[in-house]
Coordinates of C-alpha atoms and ligand atoms in Angstrom, one line a residue:
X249 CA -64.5 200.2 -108.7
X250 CA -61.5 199.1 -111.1
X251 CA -59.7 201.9 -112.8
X252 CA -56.9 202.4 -115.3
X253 CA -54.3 201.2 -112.9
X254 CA -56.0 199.3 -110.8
X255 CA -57.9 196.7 -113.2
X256 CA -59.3 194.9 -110.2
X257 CA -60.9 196.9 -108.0
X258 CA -59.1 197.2 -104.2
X259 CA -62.0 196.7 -102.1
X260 CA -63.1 193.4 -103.7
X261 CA -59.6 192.2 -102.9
X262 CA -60.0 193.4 -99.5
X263 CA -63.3 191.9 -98.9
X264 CA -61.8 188.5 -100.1
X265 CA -59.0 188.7 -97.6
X266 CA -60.8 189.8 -94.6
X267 CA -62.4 186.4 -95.0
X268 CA -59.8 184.3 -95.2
X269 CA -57.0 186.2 -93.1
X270 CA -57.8 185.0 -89.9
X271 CA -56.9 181.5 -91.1
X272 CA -53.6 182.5 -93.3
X273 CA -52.3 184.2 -90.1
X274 CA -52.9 180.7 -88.0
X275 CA -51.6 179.0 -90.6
X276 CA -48.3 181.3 -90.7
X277 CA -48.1 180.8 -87.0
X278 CA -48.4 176.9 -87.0
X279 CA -46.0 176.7 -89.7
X280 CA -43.4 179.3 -88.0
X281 CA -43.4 177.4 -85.0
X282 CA -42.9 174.0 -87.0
X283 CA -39.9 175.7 -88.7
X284 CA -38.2 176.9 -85.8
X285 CA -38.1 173.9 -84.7
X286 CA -35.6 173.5 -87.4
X287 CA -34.1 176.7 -86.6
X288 CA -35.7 178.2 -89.8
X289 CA -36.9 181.7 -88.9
X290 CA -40.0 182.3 -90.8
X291 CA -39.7 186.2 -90.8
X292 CA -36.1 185.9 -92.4
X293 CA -37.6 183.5 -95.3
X294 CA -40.7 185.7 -95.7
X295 CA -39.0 189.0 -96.8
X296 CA -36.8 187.1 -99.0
X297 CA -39.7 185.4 -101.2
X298 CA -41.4 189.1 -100.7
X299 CA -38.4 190.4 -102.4
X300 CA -38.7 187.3 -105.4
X301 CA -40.5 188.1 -108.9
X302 CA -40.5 186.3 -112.0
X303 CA -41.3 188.5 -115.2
X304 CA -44.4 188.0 -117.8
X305 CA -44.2 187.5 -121.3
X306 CA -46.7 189.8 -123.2
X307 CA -47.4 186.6 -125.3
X308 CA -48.2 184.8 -121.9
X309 CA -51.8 186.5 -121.8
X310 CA -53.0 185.8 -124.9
X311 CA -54.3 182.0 -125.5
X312 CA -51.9 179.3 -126.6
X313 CA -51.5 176.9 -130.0
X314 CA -50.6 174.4 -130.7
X315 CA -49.0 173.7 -134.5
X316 CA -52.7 171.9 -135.5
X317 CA -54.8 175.1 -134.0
X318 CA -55.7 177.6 -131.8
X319 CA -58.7 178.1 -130.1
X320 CA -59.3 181.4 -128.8
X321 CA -60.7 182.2 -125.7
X322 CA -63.0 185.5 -124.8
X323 CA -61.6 188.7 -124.0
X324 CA -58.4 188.0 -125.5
X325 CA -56.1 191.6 -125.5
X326 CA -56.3 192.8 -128.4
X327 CA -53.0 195.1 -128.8
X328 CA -50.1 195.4 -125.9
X329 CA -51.8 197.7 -124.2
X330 CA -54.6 195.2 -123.4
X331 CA -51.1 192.7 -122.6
X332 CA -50.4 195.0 -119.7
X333 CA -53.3 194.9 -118.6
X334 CA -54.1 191.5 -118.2
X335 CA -50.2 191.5 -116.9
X336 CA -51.4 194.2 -114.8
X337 CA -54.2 192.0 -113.3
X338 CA -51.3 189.1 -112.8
X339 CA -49.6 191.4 -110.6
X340 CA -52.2 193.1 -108.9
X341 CA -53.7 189.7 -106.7
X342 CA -50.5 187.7 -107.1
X343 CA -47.9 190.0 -106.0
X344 CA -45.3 188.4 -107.9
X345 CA -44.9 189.5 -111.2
X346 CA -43.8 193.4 -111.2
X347 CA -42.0 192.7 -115.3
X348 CA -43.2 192.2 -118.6
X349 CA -41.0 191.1 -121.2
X350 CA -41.7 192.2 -124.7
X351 CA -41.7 190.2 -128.1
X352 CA -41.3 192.1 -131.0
X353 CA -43.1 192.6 -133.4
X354 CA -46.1 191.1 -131.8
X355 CA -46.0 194.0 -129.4
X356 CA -45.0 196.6 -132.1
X357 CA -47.0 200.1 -131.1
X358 CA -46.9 204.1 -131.9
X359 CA -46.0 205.4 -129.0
X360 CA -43.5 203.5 -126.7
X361 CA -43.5 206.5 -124.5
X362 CA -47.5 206.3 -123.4
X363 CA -46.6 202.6 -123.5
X364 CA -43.6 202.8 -120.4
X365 CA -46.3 205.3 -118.7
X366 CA -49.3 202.7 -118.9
X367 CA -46.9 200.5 -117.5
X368 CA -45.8 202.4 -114.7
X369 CA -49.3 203.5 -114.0
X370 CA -50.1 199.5 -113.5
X371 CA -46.9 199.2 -111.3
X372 CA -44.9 196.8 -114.1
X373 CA -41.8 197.8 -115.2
X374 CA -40.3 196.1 -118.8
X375 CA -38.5 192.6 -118.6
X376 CA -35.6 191.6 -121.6
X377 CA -36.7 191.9 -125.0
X378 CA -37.5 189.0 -126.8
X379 CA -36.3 189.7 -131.0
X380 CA -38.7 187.4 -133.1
X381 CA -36.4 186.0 -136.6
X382 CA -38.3 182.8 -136.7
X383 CA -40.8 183.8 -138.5
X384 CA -40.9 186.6 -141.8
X385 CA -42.8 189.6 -141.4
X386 CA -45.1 191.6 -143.6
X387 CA -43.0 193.0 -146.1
X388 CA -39.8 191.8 -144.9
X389 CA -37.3 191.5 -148.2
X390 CA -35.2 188.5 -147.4
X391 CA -37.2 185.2 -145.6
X392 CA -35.8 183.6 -143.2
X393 CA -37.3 180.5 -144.2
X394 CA -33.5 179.0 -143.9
X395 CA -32.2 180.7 -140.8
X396 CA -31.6 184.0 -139.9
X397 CA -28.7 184.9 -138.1
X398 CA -26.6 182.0 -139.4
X399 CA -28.1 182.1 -142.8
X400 CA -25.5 181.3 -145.9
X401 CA -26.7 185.0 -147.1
X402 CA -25.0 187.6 -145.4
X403 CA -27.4 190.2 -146.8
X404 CA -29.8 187.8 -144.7
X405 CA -27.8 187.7 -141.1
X406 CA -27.7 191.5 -141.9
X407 CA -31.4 191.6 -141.7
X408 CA -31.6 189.7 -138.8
X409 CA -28.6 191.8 -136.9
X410 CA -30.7 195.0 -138.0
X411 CA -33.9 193.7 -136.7
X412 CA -31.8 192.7 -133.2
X413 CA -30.5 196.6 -132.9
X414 CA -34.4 197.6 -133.7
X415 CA -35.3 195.8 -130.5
X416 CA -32.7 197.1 -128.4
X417 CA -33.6 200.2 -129.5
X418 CA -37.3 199.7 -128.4
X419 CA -36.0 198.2 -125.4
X420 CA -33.3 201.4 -124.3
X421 CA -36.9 203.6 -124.8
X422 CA -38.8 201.3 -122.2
X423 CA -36.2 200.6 -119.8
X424 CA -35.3 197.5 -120.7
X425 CA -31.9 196.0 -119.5
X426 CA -31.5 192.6 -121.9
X427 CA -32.2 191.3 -125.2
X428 CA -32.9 187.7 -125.4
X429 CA -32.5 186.3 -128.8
X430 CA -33.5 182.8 -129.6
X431 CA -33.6 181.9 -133.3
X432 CA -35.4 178.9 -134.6
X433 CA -31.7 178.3 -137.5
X434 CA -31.1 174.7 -138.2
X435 CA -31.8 172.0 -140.5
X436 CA -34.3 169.0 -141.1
X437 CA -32.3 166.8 -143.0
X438 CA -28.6 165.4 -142.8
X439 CA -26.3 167.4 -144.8
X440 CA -28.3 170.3 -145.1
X441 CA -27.0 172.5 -143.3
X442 CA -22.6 173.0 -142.9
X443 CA -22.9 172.5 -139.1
X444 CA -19.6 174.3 -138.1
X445 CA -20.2 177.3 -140.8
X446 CA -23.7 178.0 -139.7
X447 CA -22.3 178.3 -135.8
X448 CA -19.6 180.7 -136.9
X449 CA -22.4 182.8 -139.2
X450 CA -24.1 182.5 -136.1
X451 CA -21.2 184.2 -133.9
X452 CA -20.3 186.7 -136.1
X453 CA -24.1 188.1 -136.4
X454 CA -24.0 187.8 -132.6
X455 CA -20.7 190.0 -132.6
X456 CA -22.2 192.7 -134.1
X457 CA -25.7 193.1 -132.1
X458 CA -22.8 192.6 -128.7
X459 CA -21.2 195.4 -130.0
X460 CA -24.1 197.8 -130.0
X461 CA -25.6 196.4 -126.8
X462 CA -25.9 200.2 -124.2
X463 CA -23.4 199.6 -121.6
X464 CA -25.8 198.3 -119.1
X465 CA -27.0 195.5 -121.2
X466 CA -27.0 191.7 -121.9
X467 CA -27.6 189.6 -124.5
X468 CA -29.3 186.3 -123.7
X469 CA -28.7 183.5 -125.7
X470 CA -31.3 180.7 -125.5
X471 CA -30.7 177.4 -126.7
X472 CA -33.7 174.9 -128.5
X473 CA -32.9 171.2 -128.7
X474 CA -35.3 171.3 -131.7
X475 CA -38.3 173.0 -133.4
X476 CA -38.8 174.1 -135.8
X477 CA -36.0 172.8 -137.0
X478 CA -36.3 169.3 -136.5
X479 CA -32.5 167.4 -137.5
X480 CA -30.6 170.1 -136.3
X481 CA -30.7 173.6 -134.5
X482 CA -27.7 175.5 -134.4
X483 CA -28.0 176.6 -130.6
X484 CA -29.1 173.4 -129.3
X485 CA -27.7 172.8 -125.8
X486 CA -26.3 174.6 -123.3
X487 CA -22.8 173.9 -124.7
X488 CA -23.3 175.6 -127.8
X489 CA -25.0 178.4 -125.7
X490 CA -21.8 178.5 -123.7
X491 CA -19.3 178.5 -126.7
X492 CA -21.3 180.8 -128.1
X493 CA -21.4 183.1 -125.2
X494 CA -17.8 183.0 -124.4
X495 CA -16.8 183.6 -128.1
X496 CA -19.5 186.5 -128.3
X497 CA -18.4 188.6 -125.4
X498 CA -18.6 189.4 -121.6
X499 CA -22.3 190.5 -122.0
X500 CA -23.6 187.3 -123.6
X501 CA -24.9 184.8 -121.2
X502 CA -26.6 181.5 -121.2
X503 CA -30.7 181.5 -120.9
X504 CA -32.0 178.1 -119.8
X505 CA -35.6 177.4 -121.0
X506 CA -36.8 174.2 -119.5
X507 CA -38.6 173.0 -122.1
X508 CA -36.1 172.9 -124.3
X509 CA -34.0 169.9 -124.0
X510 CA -34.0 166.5 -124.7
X511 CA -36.1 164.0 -122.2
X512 CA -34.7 163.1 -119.1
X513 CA -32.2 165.6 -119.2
X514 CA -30.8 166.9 -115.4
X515 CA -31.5 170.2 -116.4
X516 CA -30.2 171.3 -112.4
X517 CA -27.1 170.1 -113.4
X518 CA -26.7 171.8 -116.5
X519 CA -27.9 175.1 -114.2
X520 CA -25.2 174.0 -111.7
X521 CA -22.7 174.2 -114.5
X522 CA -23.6 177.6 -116.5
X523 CA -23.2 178.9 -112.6
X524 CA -19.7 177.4 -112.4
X525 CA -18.9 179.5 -115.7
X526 CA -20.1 182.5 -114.5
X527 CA -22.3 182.6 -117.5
X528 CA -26.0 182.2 -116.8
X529 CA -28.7 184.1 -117.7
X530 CA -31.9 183.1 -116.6
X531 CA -35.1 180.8 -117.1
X532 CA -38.1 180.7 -118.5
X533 CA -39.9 178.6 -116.5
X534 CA -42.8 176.1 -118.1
X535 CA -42.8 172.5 -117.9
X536 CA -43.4 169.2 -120.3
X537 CA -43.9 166.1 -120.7
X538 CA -42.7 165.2 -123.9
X539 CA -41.0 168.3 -125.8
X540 CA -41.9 172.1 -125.6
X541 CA -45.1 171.2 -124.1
X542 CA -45.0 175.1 -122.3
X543 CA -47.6 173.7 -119.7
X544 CA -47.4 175.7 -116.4
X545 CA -44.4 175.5 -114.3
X546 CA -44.1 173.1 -112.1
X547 CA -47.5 171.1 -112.7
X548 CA -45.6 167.9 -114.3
X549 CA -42.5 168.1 -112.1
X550 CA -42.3 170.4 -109.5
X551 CA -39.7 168.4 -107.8
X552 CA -37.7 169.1 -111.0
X553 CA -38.3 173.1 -110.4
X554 CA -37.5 172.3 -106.4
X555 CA -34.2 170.8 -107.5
X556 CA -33.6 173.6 -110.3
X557 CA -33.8 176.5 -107.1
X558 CA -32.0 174.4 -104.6
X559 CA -28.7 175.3 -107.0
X560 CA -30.0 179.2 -106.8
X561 CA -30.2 179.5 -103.2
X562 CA -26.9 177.4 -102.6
X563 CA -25.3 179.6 -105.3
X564 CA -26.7 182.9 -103.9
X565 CA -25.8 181.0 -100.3
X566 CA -22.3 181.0 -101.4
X567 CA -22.0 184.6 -102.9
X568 CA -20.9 183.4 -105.9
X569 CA -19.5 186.9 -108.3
X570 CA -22.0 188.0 -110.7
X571 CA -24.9 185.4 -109.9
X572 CA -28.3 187.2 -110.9
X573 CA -30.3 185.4 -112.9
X574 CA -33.2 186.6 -114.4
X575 CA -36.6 184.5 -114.1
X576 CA -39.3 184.5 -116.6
X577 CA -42.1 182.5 -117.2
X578 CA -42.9 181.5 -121.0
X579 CA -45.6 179.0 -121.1
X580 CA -48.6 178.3 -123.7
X581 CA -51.9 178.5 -122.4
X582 CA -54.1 176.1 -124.6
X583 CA -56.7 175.1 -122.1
X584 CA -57.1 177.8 -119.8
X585 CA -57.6 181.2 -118.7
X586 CA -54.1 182.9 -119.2
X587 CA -54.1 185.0 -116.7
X588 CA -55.1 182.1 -114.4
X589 CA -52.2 180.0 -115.7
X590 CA -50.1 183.0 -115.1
X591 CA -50.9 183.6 -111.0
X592 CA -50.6 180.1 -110.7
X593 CA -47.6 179.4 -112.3
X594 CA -46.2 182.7 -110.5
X595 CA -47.1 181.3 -107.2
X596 CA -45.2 177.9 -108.2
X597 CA -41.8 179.3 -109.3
X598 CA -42.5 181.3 -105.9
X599 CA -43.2 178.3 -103.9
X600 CA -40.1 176.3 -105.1
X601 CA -37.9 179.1 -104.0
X602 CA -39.1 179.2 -100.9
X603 CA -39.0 175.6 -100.5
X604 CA -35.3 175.9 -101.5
X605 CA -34.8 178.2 -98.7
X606 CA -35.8 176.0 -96.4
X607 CA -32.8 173.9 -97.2
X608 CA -30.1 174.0 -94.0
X609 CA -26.8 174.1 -96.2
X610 CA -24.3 173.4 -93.8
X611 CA -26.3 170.1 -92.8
X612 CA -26.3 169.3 -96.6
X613 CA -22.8 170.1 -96.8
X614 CA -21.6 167.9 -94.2
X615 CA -23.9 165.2 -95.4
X616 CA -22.3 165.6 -98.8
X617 CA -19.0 165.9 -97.2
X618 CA -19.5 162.3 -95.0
X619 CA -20.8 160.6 -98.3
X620 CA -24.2 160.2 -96.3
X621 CA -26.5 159.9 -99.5
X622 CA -29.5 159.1 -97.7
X623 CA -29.4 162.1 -95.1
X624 CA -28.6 164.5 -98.1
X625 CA -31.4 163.4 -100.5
X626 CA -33.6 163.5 -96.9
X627 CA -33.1 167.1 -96.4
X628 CA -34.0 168.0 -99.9
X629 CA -37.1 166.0 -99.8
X630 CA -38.2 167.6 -96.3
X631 CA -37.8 170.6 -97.7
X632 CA -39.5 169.8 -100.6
X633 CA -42.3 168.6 -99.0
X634 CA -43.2 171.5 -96.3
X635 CA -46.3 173.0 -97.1
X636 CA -45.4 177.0 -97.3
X637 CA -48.5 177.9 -98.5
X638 CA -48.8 180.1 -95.4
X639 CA -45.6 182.0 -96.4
X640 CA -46.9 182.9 -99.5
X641 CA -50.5 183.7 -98.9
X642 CA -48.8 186.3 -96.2
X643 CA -46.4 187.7 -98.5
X644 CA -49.2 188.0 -101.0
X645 CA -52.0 189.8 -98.4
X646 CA -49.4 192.3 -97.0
X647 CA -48.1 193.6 -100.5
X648 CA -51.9 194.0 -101.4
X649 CA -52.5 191.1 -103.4
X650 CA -55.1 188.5 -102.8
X651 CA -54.7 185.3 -100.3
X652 CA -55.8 183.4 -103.2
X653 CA -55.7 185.2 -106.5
X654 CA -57.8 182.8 -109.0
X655 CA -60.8 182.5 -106.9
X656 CA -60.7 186.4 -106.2
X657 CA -60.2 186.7 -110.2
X658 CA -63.2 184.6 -110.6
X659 CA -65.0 186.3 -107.8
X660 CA -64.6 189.5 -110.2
X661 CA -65.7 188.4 -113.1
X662 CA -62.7 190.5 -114.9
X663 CA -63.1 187.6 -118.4
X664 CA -66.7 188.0 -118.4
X665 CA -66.2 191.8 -118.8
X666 CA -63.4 192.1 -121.4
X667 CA -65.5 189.7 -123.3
X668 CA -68.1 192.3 -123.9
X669 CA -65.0 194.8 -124.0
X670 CA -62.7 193.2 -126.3
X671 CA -64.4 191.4 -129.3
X672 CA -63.0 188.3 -130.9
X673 CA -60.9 189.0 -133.9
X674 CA -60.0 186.2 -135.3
X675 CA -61.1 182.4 -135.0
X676 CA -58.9 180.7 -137.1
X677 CA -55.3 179.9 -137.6
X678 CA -52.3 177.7 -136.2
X679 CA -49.2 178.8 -134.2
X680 CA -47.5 177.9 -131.3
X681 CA -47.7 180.8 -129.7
Ligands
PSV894 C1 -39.1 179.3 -128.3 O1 -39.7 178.1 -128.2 C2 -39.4 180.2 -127.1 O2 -39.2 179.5 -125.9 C3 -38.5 181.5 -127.2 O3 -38.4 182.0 -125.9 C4 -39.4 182.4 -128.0 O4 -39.1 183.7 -128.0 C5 -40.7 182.1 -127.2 O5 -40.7 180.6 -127.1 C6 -41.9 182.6 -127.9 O6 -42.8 181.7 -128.4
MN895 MN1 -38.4 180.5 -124.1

């Protein structure tokens, strides 16, 4: 039976590996054997992708927009308790997602105490905080219609700063180790906006939420090429981020979202380079085609995600001083079942990791090192190409998950029955998230 913490019940997951185990071990094996004969040792790569998680974000569950519509789907949550638990069912056959990162005040509640309990009751723990200024709020005084943080207004940034504190506040009461602020300031026409005034605005509001972040804690900046501001934002790249980090303070740090830079971009590179300045954050992990698409990581270019973790395992390879990135996804699920999206996506961030692993560095380095391009770009591509499936369905089935968490999801008909749980509120209505 599913309970409170245990949305999915156990022995349906077990029945649905006993099936398939037999084949995921054979696999494992055939695979091992076919690594070792690159002197990979399966084992060693094994605990390390059983030791890899990417968080949730609460939004993640709930279905997608686009800026024409939104079409809800049945059994949406309802509240952030629902959130959890559909985060809760994530976690419980993927095995990979053991955070939840919080927007406020989408996930506003009354008790943030019963809230971290439910939480730990599922087996989640809370991700960074996510502060929301790009958009006004029921009975908010000042709009931020023309920025927040960078506003001309000061009483404005002062609002903005004060709803920033709010959140870490939330956060210190959930366990929460980061605030990630990304603000949607800018311009849509030339001249609108004083570029240089609106980045020092920006700083100095910055300044002042640094200053009352808890010892422990960081502030991520994310930057937005564009939208909603569509001439200008004010944190657009990565080298704003950067500036902007370095002129904030030691706890600020560069958050790369991947779909937020202009086409073509070699968004490994600009990883390679917040590395090199000691100041990056994280991801959030989606992927595009065009813009912001937020489609599910790695299902336009997964080669693009491969390339992206190659630079984390040779960093972490290296033992390079303060490299811990945090790794979120943050996707928009238009056209599917969230929590489907969610394992999947999960399982794909998971996959290029392990892929990445794979990698022998001191055969890249020597490649690199005799100017051999054609050996180099062959060992990515061989790792890129191995099938590790096996890995992961193993590391899935031995933390209790399930070898393959959608069709086990669908096996337990967990939609069907918060449909009749969880009414539709609302039909109507535009948004991206
Ligand atoms: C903005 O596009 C963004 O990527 C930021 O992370 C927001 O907080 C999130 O999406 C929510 O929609
Ligand atoms: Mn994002």
């Amino acid at each position: 039976m599913p309970s409170a913490s245990q949305p999915i019940a156990t022995d349906m997951i077990h029945a649905h590996n006993d099936v398939r185990s037999r084949h995921a071990r054979n696999d494992y094996e055939h695979l091992g054997e076919q690594l070792a004969r690159r002197h990979v040792d399966i084992d060693k790569i094994r605990a390390k992708v059983a030791d890899f998680g990417v968080a949730i974000p609460s939004w993640g569950v709930g279905t997608g927009g686009t800026r024409f519509a939104r079409f809800p789907g049945t059994g949406e949550p309802r509240h952030v308790f629902d959130k959890l638990q559909d985060c809760a069912v994530v976690h419980q056959l993927g095995r990979a997602t053991p955070r939840v990162s919080l927007h406020i005040p989408w996930d506003r509640c009354n008790d943030w105490s019963e809230l971290r309990e439910t939480a730990s009751a599922h087996g989640l723990s809370f991700d960074a905080m996510n502060s929301n200024t790009f958009s006004d709020q029921k009975n908010q005084p000042l709009s931020y219609k023309f920025g927040s943080l960078s506003h001309v207004d000061p009483a404005t940034r002062s609002q903005a700063i004060g709803h920033n504190l709010e959140c870490i506040d939330i956060g210190l009461r959930l366990g929460s180790k980061a605030l990630t602020v990304w603000i949607g300031d800018g311009s849509n026409f030339p001249g609108q906006q004083h570029f240089r005034r609106a980045f020092d605005h920006y700083i100095e509001s910055s300044r002042a939420i640094h200053a009352h972040l808890p010892e422990d804690w960081k502030i991520f900046l994310e930057h937005k090429i564009c939208e909603p501001a569509f001439y200008s934002t004010v944190i657009q790249d990565w080298g704003s981020s950067l500036m902007a980090a370095q002129a904030i303070g030691a706890k600020a740090s560069c958050l790369v979202d991947l779909g937020h830079h202009a086409p073509n971009v070699n968004i490994e590179m600009i990883v390679a380079r917040l590395i090199a300045s000691g100041r990056l954050a994280g991801f959030h992990f989606n992927d595009s085609k065009y813009g912001d698409d937020d489609l599910d990581a790695g299902s336009i270019a997964p080669y693009r995600l491969f390339l992206i973790f190659n630079e984390l395992v040779s960093a972490a390879h290296e033992g390079i001083a303060h490299f811990d990135p945090a790794y979120m996804l943050d996707q928009s699920h238009n056209v599917t079942d969230p929590i489907e999206s969610l394992m999947t996506s999960a399982a794909q961030v998971q996959r290029s990791f392990t892929q990445a692993l794979l990698v022998d560095r001191a055969v890249l380095d020597a490649a690199q090192d005799a100017n051999d391009a054609l050996a180099a770009t062959q060992l990515l591509k061989q790792a890129f190409e191995t099938d590790v499936t096996p890995i992961l369905q193993v590391v899935r089935m031995e933390a209790g998950g399930a070898i393959e968490p959608v069709a086990a999801y669908r096996a337990a008909g967990y939609r069907a029955s918060m449909a009749q749980q969880r009414p539709t509120v609302s039909a109507a209505g535009g948004g991206i998230v």
